mmCIF file of C-alpha atoms and ligand atoms in Angstrom:
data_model
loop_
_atom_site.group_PDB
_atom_site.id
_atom_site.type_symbol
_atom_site.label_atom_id
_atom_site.label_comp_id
_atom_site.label_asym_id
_atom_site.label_seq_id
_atom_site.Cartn_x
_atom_site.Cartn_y
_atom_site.Cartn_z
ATOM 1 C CA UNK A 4 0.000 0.000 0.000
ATOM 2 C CA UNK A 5 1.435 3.471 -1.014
ATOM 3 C CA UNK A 6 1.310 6.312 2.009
ATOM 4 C CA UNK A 7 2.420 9.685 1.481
ATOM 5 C CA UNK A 8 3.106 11.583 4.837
ATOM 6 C CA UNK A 9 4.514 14.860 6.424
ATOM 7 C CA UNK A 10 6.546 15.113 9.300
ATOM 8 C CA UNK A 11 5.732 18.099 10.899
ATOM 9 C CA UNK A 12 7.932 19.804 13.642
ATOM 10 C CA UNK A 13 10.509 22.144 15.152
ATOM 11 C CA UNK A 14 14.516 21.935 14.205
ATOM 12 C CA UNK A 15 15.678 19.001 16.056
ATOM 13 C CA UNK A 16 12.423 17.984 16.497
ATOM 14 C CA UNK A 17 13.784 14.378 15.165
ATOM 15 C CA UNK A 18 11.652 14.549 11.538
ATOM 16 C CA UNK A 19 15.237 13.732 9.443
ATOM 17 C CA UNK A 20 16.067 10.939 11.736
ATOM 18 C CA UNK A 21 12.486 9.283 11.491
ATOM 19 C CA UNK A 22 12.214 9.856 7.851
ATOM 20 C CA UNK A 23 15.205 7.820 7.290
ATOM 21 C CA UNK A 24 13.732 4.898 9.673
ATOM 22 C CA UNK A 25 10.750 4.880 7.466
ATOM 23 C CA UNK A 26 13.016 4.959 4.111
ATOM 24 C CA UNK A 27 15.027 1.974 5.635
ATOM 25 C CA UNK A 28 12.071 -0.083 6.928
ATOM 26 C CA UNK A 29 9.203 0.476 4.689
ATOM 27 C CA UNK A 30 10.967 1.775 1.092
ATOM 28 C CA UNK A 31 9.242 4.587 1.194
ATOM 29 C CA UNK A 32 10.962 8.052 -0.502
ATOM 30 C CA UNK A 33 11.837 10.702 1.629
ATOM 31 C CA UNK A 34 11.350 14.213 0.389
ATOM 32 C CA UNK A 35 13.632 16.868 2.044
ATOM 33 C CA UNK A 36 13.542 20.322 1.026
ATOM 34 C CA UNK A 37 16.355 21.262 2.775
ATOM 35 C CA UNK A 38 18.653 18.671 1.959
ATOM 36 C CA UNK A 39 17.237 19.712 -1.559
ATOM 37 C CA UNK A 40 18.212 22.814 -0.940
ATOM 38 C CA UNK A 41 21.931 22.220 0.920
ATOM 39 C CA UNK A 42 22.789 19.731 -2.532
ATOM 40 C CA UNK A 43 21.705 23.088 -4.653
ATOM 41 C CA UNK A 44 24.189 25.048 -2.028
ATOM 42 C CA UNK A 45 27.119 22.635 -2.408
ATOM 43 C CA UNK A 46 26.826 22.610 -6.192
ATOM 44 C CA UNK A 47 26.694 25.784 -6.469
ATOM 45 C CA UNK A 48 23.739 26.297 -8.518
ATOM 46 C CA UNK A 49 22.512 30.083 -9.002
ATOM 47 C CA UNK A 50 19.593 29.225 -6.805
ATOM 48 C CA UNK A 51 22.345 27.522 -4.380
ATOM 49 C CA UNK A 52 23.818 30.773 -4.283
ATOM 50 C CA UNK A 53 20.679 32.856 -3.660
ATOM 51 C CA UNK A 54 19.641 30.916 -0.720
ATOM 52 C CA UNK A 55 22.624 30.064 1.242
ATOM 53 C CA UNK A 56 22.606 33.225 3.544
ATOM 54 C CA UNK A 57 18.944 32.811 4.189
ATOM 55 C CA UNK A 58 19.564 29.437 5.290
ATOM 56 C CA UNK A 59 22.464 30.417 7.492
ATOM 57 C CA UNK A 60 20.461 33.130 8.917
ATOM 58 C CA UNK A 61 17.592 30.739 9.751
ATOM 59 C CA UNK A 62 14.883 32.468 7.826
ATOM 60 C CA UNK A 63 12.478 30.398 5.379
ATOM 61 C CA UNK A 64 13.623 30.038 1.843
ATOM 62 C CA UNK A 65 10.813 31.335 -0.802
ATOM 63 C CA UNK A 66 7.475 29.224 -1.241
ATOM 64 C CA UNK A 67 7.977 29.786 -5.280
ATOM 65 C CA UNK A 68 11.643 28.135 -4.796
ATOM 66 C CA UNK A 69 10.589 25.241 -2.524
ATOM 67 C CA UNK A 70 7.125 24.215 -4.646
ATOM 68 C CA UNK A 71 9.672 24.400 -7.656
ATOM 69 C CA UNK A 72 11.852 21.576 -5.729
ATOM 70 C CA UNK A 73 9.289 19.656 -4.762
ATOM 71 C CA UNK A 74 7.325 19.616 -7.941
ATOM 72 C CA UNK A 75 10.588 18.373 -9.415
ATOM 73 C CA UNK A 76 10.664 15.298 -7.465
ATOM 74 C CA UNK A 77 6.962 14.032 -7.184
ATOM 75 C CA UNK A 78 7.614 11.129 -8.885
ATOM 76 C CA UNK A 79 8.756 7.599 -8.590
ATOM 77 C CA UNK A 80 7.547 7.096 -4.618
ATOM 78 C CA UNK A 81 8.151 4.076 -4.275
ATOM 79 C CA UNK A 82 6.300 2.841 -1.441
ATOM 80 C CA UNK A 83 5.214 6.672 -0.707
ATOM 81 C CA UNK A 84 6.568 10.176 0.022
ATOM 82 C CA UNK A 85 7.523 11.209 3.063
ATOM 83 C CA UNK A 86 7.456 14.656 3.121
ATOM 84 C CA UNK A 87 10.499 16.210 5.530
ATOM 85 C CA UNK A 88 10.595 20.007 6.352
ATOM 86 C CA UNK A 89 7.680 20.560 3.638
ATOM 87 C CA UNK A 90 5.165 21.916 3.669
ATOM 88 C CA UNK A 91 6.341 24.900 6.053
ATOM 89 C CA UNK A 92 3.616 27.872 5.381
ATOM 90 C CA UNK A 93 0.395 27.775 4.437
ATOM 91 C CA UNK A 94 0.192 28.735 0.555
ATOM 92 C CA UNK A 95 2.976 25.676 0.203
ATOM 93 C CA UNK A 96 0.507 23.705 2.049
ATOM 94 C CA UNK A 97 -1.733 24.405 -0.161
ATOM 95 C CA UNK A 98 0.357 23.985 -3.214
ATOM 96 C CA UNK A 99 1.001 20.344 -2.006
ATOM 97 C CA UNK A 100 -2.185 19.539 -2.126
ATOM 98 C CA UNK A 101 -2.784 20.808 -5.175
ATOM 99 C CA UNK A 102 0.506 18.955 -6.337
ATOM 100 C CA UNK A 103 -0.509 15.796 -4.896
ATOM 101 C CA UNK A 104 -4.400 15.982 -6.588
ATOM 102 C CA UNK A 105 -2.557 16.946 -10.253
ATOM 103 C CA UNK A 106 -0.618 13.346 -9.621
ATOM 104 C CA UNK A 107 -3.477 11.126 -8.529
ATOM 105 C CA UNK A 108 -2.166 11.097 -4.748
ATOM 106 C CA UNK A 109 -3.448 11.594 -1.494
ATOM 107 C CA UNK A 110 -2.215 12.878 1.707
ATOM 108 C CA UNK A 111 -2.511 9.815 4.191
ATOM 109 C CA UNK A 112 -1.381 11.303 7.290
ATOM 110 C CA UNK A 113 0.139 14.238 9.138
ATOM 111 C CA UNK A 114 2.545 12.990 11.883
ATOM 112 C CA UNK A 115 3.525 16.377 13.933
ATOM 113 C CA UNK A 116 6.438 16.041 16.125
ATOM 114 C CA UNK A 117 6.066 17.731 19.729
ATOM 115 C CA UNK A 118 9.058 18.767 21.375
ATOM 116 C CA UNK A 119 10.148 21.890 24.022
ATOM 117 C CA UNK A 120 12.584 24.403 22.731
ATOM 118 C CA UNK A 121 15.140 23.151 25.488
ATOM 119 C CA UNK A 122 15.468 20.251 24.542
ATOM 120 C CA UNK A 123 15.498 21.305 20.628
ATOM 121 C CA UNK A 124 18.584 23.705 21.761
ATOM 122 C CA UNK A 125 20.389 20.523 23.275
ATOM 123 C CA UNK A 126 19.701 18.262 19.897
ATOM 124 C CA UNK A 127 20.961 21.260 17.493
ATOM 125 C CA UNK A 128 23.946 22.089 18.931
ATOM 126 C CA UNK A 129 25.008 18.237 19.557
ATOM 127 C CA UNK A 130 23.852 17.046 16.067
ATOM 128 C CA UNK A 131 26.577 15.882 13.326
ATOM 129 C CA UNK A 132 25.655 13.825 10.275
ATOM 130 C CA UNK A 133 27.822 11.653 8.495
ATOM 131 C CA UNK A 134 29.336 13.878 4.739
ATOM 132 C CA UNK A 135 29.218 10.972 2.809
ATOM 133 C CA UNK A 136 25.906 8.768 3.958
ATOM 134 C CA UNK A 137 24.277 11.602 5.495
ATOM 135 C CA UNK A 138 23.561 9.292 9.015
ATOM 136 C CA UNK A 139 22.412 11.683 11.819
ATOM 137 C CA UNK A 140 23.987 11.405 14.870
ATOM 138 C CA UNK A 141 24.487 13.677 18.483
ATOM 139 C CA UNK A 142 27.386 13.561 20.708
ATOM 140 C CA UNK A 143 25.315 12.561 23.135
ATOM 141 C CA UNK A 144 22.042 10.816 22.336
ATOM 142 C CA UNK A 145 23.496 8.764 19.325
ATOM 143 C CA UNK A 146 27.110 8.900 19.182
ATOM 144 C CA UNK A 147 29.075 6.417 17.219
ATOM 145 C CA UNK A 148 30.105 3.288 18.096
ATOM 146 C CA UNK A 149 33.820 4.627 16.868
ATOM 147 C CA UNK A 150 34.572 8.189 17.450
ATOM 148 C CA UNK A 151 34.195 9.907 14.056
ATOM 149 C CA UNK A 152 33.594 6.916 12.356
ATOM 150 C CA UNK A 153 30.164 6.603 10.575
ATOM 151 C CA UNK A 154 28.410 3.303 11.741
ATOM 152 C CA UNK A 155 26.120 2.822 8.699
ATOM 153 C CA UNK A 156 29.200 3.474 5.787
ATOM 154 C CA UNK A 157 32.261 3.491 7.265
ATOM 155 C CA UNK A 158 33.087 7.599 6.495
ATOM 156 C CA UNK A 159 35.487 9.128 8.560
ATOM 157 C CA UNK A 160 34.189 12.460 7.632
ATOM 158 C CA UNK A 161 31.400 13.830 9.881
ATOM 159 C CA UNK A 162 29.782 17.560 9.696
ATOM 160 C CA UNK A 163 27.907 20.071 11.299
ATOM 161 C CA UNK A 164 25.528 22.263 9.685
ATOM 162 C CA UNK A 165 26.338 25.945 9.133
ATOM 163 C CA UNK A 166 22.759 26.862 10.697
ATOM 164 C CA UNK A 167 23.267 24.770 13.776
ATOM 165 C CA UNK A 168 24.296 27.523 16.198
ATOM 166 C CA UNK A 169 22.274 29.355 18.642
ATOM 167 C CA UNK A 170 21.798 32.368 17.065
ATOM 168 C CA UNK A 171 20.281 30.932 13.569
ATOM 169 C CA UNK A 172 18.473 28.492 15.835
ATOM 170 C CA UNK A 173 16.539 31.346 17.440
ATOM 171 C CA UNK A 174 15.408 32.840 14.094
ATOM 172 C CA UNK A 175 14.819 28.969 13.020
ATOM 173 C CA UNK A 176 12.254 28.454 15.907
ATOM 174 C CA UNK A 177 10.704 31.912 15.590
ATOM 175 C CA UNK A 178 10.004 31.388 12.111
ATOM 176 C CA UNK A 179 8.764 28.152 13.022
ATOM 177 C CA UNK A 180 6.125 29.275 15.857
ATOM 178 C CA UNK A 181 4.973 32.477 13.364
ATOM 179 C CA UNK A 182 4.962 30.894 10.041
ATOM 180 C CA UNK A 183 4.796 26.760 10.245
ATOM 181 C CA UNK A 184 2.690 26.077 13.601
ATOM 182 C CA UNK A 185 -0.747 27.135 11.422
ATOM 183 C CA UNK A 186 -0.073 24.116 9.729
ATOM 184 C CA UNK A 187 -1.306 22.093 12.768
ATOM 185 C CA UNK A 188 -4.180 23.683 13.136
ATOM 186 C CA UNK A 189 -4.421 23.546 9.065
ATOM 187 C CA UNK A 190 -4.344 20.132 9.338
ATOM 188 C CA UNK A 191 -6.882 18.990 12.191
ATOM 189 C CA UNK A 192 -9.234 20.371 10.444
ATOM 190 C CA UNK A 193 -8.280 18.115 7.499
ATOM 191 C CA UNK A 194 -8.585 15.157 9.797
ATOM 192 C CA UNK A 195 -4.839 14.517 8.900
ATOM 193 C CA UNK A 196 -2.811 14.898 11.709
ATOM 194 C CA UNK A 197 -1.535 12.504 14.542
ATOM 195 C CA UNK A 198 0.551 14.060 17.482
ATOM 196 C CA UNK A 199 3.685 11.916 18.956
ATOM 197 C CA UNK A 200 5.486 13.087 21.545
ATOM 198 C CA UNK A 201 9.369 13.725 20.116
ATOM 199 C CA UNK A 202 10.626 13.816 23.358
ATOM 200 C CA UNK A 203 10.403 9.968 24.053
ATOM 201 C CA UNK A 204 13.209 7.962 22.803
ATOM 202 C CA UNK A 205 13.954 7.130 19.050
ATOM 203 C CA UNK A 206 12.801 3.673 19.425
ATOM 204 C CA UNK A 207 8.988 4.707 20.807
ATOM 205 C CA UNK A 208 8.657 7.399 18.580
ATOM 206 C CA UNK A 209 8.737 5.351 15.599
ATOM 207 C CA UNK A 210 6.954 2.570 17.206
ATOM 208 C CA UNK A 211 4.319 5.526 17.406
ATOM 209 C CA UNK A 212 4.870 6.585 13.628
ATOM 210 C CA UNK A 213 4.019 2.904 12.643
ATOM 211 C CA UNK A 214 0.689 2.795 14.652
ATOM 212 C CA UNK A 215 -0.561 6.095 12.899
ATOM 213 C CA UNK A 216 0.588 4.623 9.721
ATOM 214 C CA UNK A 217 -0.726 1.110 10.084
ATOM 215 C CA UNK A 218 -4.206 2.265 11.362
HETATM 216 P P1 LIG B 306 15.821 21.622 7.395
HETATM 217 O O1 LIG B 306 17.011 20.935 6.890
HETATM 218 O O2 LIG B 306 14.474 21.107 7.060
HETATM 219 O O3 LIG B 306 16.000 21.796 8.966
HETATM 220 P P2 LIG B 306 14.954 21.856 10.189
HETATM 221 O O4 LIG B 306 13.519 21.825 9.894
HETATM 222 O O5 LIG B 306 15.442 23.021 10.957
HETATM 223 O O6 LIG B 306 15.085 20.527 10.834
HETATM 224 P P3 LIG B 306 16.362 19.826 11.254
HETATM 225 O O7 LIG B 306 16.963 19.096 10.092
HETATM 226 O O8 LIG B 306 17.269 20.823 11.949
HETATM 227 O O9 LIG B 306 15.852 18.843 12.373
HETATM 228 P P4 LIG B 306 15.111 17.444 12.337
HETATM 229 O O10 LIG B 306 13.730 17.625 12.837
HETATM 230 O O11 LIG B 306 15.279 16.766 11.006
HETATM 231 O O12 LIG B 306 15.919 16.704 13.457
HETATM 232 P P5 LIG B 306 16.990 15.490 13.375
HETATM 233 O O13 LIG B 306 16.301 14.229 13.025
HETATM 234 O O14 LIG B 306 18.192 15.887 12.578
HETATM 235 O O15 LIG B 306 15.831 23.169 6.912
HETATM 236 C C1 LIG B 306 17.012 23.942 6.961
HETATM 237 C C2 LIG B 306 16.743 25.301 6.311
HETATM 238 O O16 LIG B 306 16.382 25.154 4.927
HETATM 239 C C3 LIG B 306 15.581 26.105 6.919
HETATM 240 O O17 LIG B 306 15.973 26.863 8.051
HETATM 241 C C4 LIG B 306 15.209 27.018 5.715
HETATM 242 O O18 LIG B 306 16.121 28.072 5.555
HETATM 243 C C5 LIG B 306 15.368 26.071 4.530
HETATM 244 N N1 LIG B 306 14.141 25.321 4.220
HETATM 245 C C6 LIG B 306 13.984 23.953 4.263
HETATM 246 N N2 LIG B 306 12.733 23.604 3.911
HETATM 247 C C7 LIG B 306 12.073 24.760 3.633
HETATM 248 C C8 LIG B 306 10.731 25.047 3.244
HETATM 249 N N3 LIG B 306 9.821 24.066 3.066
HETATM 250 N N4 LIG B 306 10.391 26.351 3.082
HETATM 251 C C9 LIG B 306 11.292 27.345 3.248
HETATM 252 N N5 LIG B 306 12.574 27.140 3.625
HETATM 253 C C10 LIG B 306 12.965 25.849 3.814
HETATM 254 O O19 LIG B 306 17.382 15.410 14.936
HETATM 255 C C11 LIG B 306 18.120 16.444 15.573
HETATM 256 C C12 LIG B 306 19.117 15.836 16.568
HETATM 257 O O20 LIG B 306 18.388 15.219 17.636
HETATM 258 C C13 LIG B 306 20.012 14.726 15.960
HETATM 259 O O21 LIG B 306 21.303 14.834 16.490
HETATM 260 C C14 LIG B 306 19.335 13.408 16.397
HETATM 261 O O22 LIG B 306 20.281 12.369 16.552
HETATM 262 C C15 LIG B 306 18.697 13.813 17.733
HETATM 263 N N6 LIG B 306 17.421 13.125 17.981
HETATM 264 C C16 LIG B 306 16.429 12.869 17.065
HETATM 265 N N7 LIG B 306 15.395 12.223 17.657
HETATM 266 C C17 LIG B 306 15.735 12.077 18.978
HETATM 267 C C18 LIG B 306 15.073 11.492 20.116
HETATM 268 N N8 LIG B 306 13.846 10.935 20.019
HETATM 269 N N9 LIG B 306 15.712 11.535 21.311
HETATM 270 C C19 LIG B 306 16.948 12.106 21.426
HETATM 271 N N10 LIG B 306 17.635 12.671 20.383
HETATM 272 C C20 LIG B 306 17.025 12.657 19.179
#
Protein backbone atom coordinates (compact mmCIF):
# COMPACT_ATOMS: atom_id res chain seq x y z
CA UNK A 1 0.00 0.00 0.00
CA UNK A 2 1.43 3.47 -1.01
CA UNK A 3 1.31 6.31 2.01
CA UNK A 4 2.42 9.68 1.48
CA UNK A 5 3.11 11.58 4.84
CA UNK A 6 4.51 14.86 6.42
CA UNK A 7 6.55 15.11 9.30
CA UNK A 8 5.73 18.10 10.90
CA UNK A 9 7.93 19.80 13.64
CA UNK A 10 10.51 22.14 15.15
CA UNK A 11 14.52 21.94 14.21
CA UNK A 12 15.68 19.00 16.06
CA UNK A 13 12.42 17.98 16.50
CA UNK A 14 13.78 14.38 15.16
CA UNK A 15 11.65 14.55 11.54
CA UNK A 16 15.24 13.73 9.44
CA UNK A 17 16.07 10.94 11.74
CA UNK A 18 12.49 9.28 11.49
CA UNK A 19 12.21 9.86 7.85
CA UNK A 20 15.21 7.82 7.29
CA UNK A 21 13.73 4.90 9.67
CA UNK A 22 10.75 4.88 7.47
CA UNK A 23 13.02 4.96 4.11
CA UNK A 24 15.03 1.97 5.64
CA UNK A 25 12.07 -0.08 6.93
CA UNK A 26 9.20 0.48 4.69
CA UNK A 27 10.97 1.77 1.09
CA UNK A 28 9.24 4.59 1.19
CA UNK A 29 10.96 8.05 -0.50
CA UNK A 30 11.84 10.70 1.63
CA UNK A 31 11.35 14.21 0.39
CA UNK A 32 13.63 16.87 2.04
CA UNK A 33 13.54 20.32 1.03
CA UNK A 34 16.36 21.26 2.77
CA UNK A 35 18.65 18.67 1.96
CA UNK A 36 17.24 19.71 -1.56
CA UNK A 37 18.21 22.81 -0.94
CA UNK A 38 21.93 22.22 0.92
CA UNK A 39 22.79 19.73 -2.53
CA UNK A 40 21.71 23.09 -4.65
CA UNK A 41 24.19 25.05 -2.03
CA UNK A 42 27.12 22.63 -2.41
CA UNK A 43 26.83 22.61 -6.19
CA UNK A 44 26.69 25.78 -6.47
CA UNK A 45 23.74 26.30 -8.52
CA UNK A 46 22.51 30.08 -9.00
CA UNK A 47 19.59 29.22 -6.80
CA UNK A 48 22.35 27.52 -4.38
CA UNK A 49 23.82 30.77 -4.28
CA UNK A 50 20.68 32.86 -3.66
CA UNK A 51 19.64 30.92 -0.72
CA UNK A 52 22.62 30.06 1.24
CA UNK A 53 22.61 33.22 3.54
CA UNK A 54 18.94 32.81 4.19
CA UNK A 55 19.56 29.44 5.29
CA UNK A 56 22.46 30.42 7.49
CA UNK A 57 20.46 33.13 8.92
CA UNK A 58 17.59 30.74 9.75
CA UNK A 59 14.88 32.47 7.83
CA UNK A 60 12.48 30.40 5.38
CA UNK A 61 13.62 30.04 1.84
CA UNK A 62 10.81 31.34 -0.80
CA UNK A 63 7.48 29.22 -1.24
CA UNK A 64 7.98 29.79 -5.28
CA UNK A 65 11.64 28.13 -4.80
CA UNK A 66 10.59 25.24 -2.52
CA UNK A 67 7.12 24.22 -4.65
CA UNK A 68 9.67 24.40 -7.66
CA UNK A 69 11.85 21.58 -5.73
CA UNK A 70 9.29 19.66 -4.76
CA UNK A 71 7.32 19.62 -7.94
CA UNK A 72 10.59 18.37 -9.42
CA UNK A 73 10.66 15.30 -7.47
CA UNK A 74 6.96 14.03 -7.18
CA UNK A 75 7.61 11.13 -8.89
CA UNK A 76 8.76 7.60 -8.59
CA UNK A 77 7.55 7.10 -4.62
CA UNK A 78 8.15 4.08 -4.28
CA UNK A 79 6.30 2.84 -1.44
CA UNK A 80 5.21 6.67 -0.71
CA UNK A 81 6.57 10.18 0.02
CA UNK A 82 7.52 11.21 3.06
CA UNK A 83 7.46 14.66 3.12
CA UNK A 84 10.50 16.21 5.53
CA UNK A 85 10.59 20.01 6.35
CA UNK A 86 7.68 20.56 3.64
CA UNK A 87 5.17 21.92 3.67
CA UNK A 88 6.34 24.90 6.05
CA UNK A 89 3.62 27.87 5.38
CA UNK A 90 0.40 27.78 4.44
CA UNK A 91 0.19 28.73 0.55
CA UNK A 92 2.98 25.68 0.20
CA UNK A 93 0.51 23.70 2.05
CA UNK A 94 -1.73 24.40 -0.16
CA UNK A 95 0.36 23.98 -3.21
CA UNK A 96 1.00 20.34 -2.01
CA UNK A 97 -2.18 19.54 -2.13
CA UNK A 98 -2.78 20.81 -5.17
CA UNK A 99 0.51 18.95 -6.34
CA UNK A 100 -0.51 15.80 -4.90
CA UNK A 101 -4.40 15.98 -6.59
CA UNK A 102 -2.56 16.95 -10.25
CA UNK A 103 -0.62 13.35 -9.62
CA UNK A 104 -3.48 11.13 -8.53
CA UNK A 105 -2.17 11.10 -4.75
CA UNK A 106 -3.45 11.59 -1.49
CA UNK A 107 -2.21 12.88 1.71
CA UNK A 108 -2.51 9.81 4.19
CA UNK A 109 -1.38 11.30 7.29
CA UNK A 110 0.14 14.24 9.14
CA UNK A 111 2.54 12.99 11.88
CA UNK A 112 3.52 16.38 13.93
CA UNK A 113 6.44 16.04 16.13
CA UNK A 114 6.07 17.73 19.73
CA UNK A 115 9.06 18.77 21.37
CA UNK A 116 10.15 21.89 24.02
CA UNK A 117 12.58 24.40 22.73
CA UNK A 118 15.14 23.15 25.49
CA UNK A 119 15.47 20.25 24.54
CA UNK A 120 15.50 21.30 20.63
CA UNK A 121 18.58 23.70 21.76
CA UNK A 122 20.39 20.52 23.27
CA UNK A 123 19.70 18.26 19.90
CA UNK A 124 20.96 21.26 17.49
CA UNK A 125 23.95 22.09 18.93
CA UNK A 126 25.01 18.24 19.56
CA UNK A 127 23.85 17.05 16.07
CA UNK A 128 26.58 15.88 13.33
CA UNK A 129 25.66 13.82 10.27
CA UNK A 130 27.82 11.65 8.50
CA UNK A 131 29.34 13.88 4.74
CA UNK A 132 29.22 10.97 2.81
CA UNK A 133 25.91 8.77 3.96
CA UNK A 134 24.28 11.60 5.49
CA UNK A 135 23.56 9.29 9.02
CA UNK A 136 22.41 11.68 11.82
CA UNK A 137 23.99 11.41 14.87
CA UNK A 138 24.49 13.68 18.48
CA UNK A 139 27.39 13.56 20.71
CA UNK A 140 25.32 12.56 23.14
CA UNK A 141 22.04 10.82 22.34
CA UNK A 142 23.50 8.76 19.33
CA UNK A 143 27.11 8.90 19.18
CA UNK A 144 29.07 6.42 17.22
CA UNK A 145 30.10 3.29 18.10
CA UNK A 146 33.82 4.63 16.87
CA UNK A 147 34.57 8.19 17.45
CA UNK A 148 34.20 9.91 14.06
CA UNK A 149 33.59 6.92 12.36
CA UNK A 150 30.16 6.60 10.58
CA UNK A 151 28.41 3.30 11.74
CA UNK A 152 26.12 2.82 8.70
CA UNK A 153 29.20 3.47 5.79
CA UNK A 154 32.26 3.49 7.26
CA UNK A 155 33.09 7.60 6.49
CA UNK A 156 35.49 9.13 8.56
CA UNK A 157 34.19 12.46 7.63
CA UNK A 158 31.40 13.83 9.88
CA UNK A 159 29.78 17.56 9.70
CA UNK A 160 27.91 20.07 11.30
CA UNK A 161 25.53 22.26 9.68
CA UNK A 162 26.34 25.94 9.13
CA UNK A 163 22.76 26.86 10.70
CA UNK A 164 23.27 24.77 13.78
CA UNK A 165 24.30 27.52 16.20
CA UNK A 166 22.27 29.35 18.64
CA UNK A 167 21.80 32.37 17.06
CA UNK A 168 20.28 30.93 13.57
CA UNK A 169 18.47 28.49 15.83
CA UNK A 170 16.54 31.35 17.44
CA UNK A 171 15.41 32.84 14.09
CA UNK A 172 14.82 28.97 13.02
CA UNK A 173 12.25 28.45 15.91
CA UNK A 174 10.70 31.91 15.59
CA UNK A 175 10.00 31.39 12.11
CA UNK A 176 8.76 28.15 13.02
CA UNK A 177 6.12 29.27 15.86
CA UNK A 178 4.97 32.48 13.36
CA UNK A 179 4.96 30.89 10.04
CA UNK A 180 4.80 26.76 10.24
CA UNK A 181 2.69 26.08 13.60
CA UNK A 182 -0.75 27.14 11.42
CA UNK A 183 -0.07 24.12 9.73
CA UNK A 184 -1.31 22.09 12.77
CA UNK A 185 -4.18 23.68 13.14
CA UNK A 186 -4.42 23.55 9.06
CA UNK A 187 -4.34 20.13 9.34
CA UNK A 188 -6.88 18.99 12.19
CA UNK A 189 -9.23 20.37 10.44
CA UNK A 190 -8.28 18.11 7.50
CA UNK A 191 -8.59 15.16 9.80
CA UNK A 192 -4.84 14.52 8.90
CA UNK A 193 -2.81 14.90 11.71
CA UNK A 194 -1.54 12.50 14.54
CA UNK A 195 0.55 14.06 17.48
CA UNK A 196 3.69 11.92 18.96
CA UNK A 197 5.49 13.09 21.54
CA UNK A 198 9.37 13.73 20.12
CA UNK A 199 10.63 13.82 23.36
CA UNK A 200 10.40 9.97 24.05
CA UNK A 201 13.21 7.96 22.80
CA UNK A 202 13.95 7.13 19.05
CA UNK A 203 12.80 3.67 19.42
CA UNK A 204 8.99 4.71 20.81
CA UNK A 205 8.66 7.40 18.58
CA UNK A 206 8.74 5.35 15.60
CA UNK A 207 6.95 2.57 17.21
CA UNK A 208 4.32 5.53 17.41
CA UNK A 209 4.87 6.58 13.63
CA UNK A 210 4.02 2.90 12.64
CA UNK A 211 0.69 2.79 14.65
CA UNK A 212 -0.56 6.10 12.90
CA UNK A 213 0.59 4.62 9.72
CA UNK A 214 -0.73 1.11 10.08
CA UNK A 215 -4.21 2.26 11.36
P1 LIG B 1 15.82 21.62 7.39
O1 LIG B 1 17.01 20.93 6.89
O2 LIG B 1 14.47 21.11 7.06
O3 LIG B 1 16.00 21.80 8.97
P2 LIG B 1 14.95 21.86 10.19
O4 LIG B 1 13.52 21.83 9.89
O5 LIG B 1 15.44 23.02 10.96
O6 LIG B 1 15.09 20.53 10.83
P3 LIG B 1 16.36 19.83 11.25
O7 LIG B 1 16.96 19.10 10.09
O8 LIG B 1 17.27 20.82 11.95
O9 LIG B 1 15.85 18.84 12.37
P4 LIG B 1 15.11 17.44 12.34
O10 LIG B 1 13.73 17.63 12.84
O11 LIG B 1 15.28 16.77 11.01
O12 LIG B 1 15.92 16.70 13.46
P5 LIG B 1 16.99 15.49 13.38
O13 LIG B 1 16.30 14.23 13.02
O14 LIG B 1 18.19 15.89 12.58
O15 LIG B 1 15.83 23.17 6.91
C1 LIG B 1 17.01 23.94 6.96
C2 LIG B 1 16.74 25.30 6.31
O16 LIG B 1 16.38 25.15 4.93
C3 LIG B 1 15.58 26.11 6.92
O17 LIG B 1 15.97 26.86 8.05
C4 LIG B 1 15.21 27.02 5.72
O18 LIG B 1 16.12 28.07 5.56
C5 LIG B 1 15.37 26.07 4.53
N1 LIG B 1 14.14 25.32 4.22
C6 LIG B 1 13.98 23.95 4.26
N2 LIG B 1 12.73 23.60 3.91
C7 LIG B 1 12.07 24.76 3.63
C8 LIG B 1 10.73 25.05 3.24
N3 LIG B 1 9.82 24.07 3.07
N4 LIG B 1 10.39 26.35 3.08
C9 LIG B 1 11.29 27.34 3.25
N5 LIG B 1 12.57 27.14 3.63
C10 LIG B 1 12.97 25.85 3.81
O19 LIG B 1 17.38 15.41 14.94
C11 LIG B 1 18.12 16.44 15.57
C12 LIG B 1 19.12 15.84 16.57
O20 LIG B 1 18.39 15.22 17.64
C13 LIG B 1 20.01 14.73 15.96
O21 LIG B 1 21.30 14.83 16.49
C14 LIG B 1 19.34 13.41 16.40
O22 LIG B 1 20.28 12.37 16.55
C15 LIG B 1 18.70 13.81 17.73
N6 LIG B 1 17.42 13.12 17.98
C16 LIG B 1 16.43 12.87 17.07
N7 LIG B 1 15.40 12.22 17.66
C17 LIG B 1 15.74 12.08 18.98
C18 LIG B 1 15.07 11.49 20.12
N8 LIG B 1 13.85 10.94 20.02
N9 LIG B 1 15.71 11.53 21.31
C19 LIG B 1 16.95 12.11 21.43
N10 LIG B 1 17.64 12.67 20.38
C20 LIG B 1 17.03 12.66 19.18
Amino acid sequence: MTINIILLGPPGAGKGTQARRLVEDRGMVQLSTGDMLRAARSSGTEMGKRVAAVMDRGELVTDDIVIGLIREHLSAGGQGFIFDGFPRTLPQADALGELLAETGMQLDAVIEMQVDDEALVRRITGRFTCGSCGEVYHDETRPTKVPGVCDVCGSDKMVRRADDNADSLKTRLLEYYKKTSPLIGYYYAKDRLTQVDGLAEMDQVAAWIAQALDT
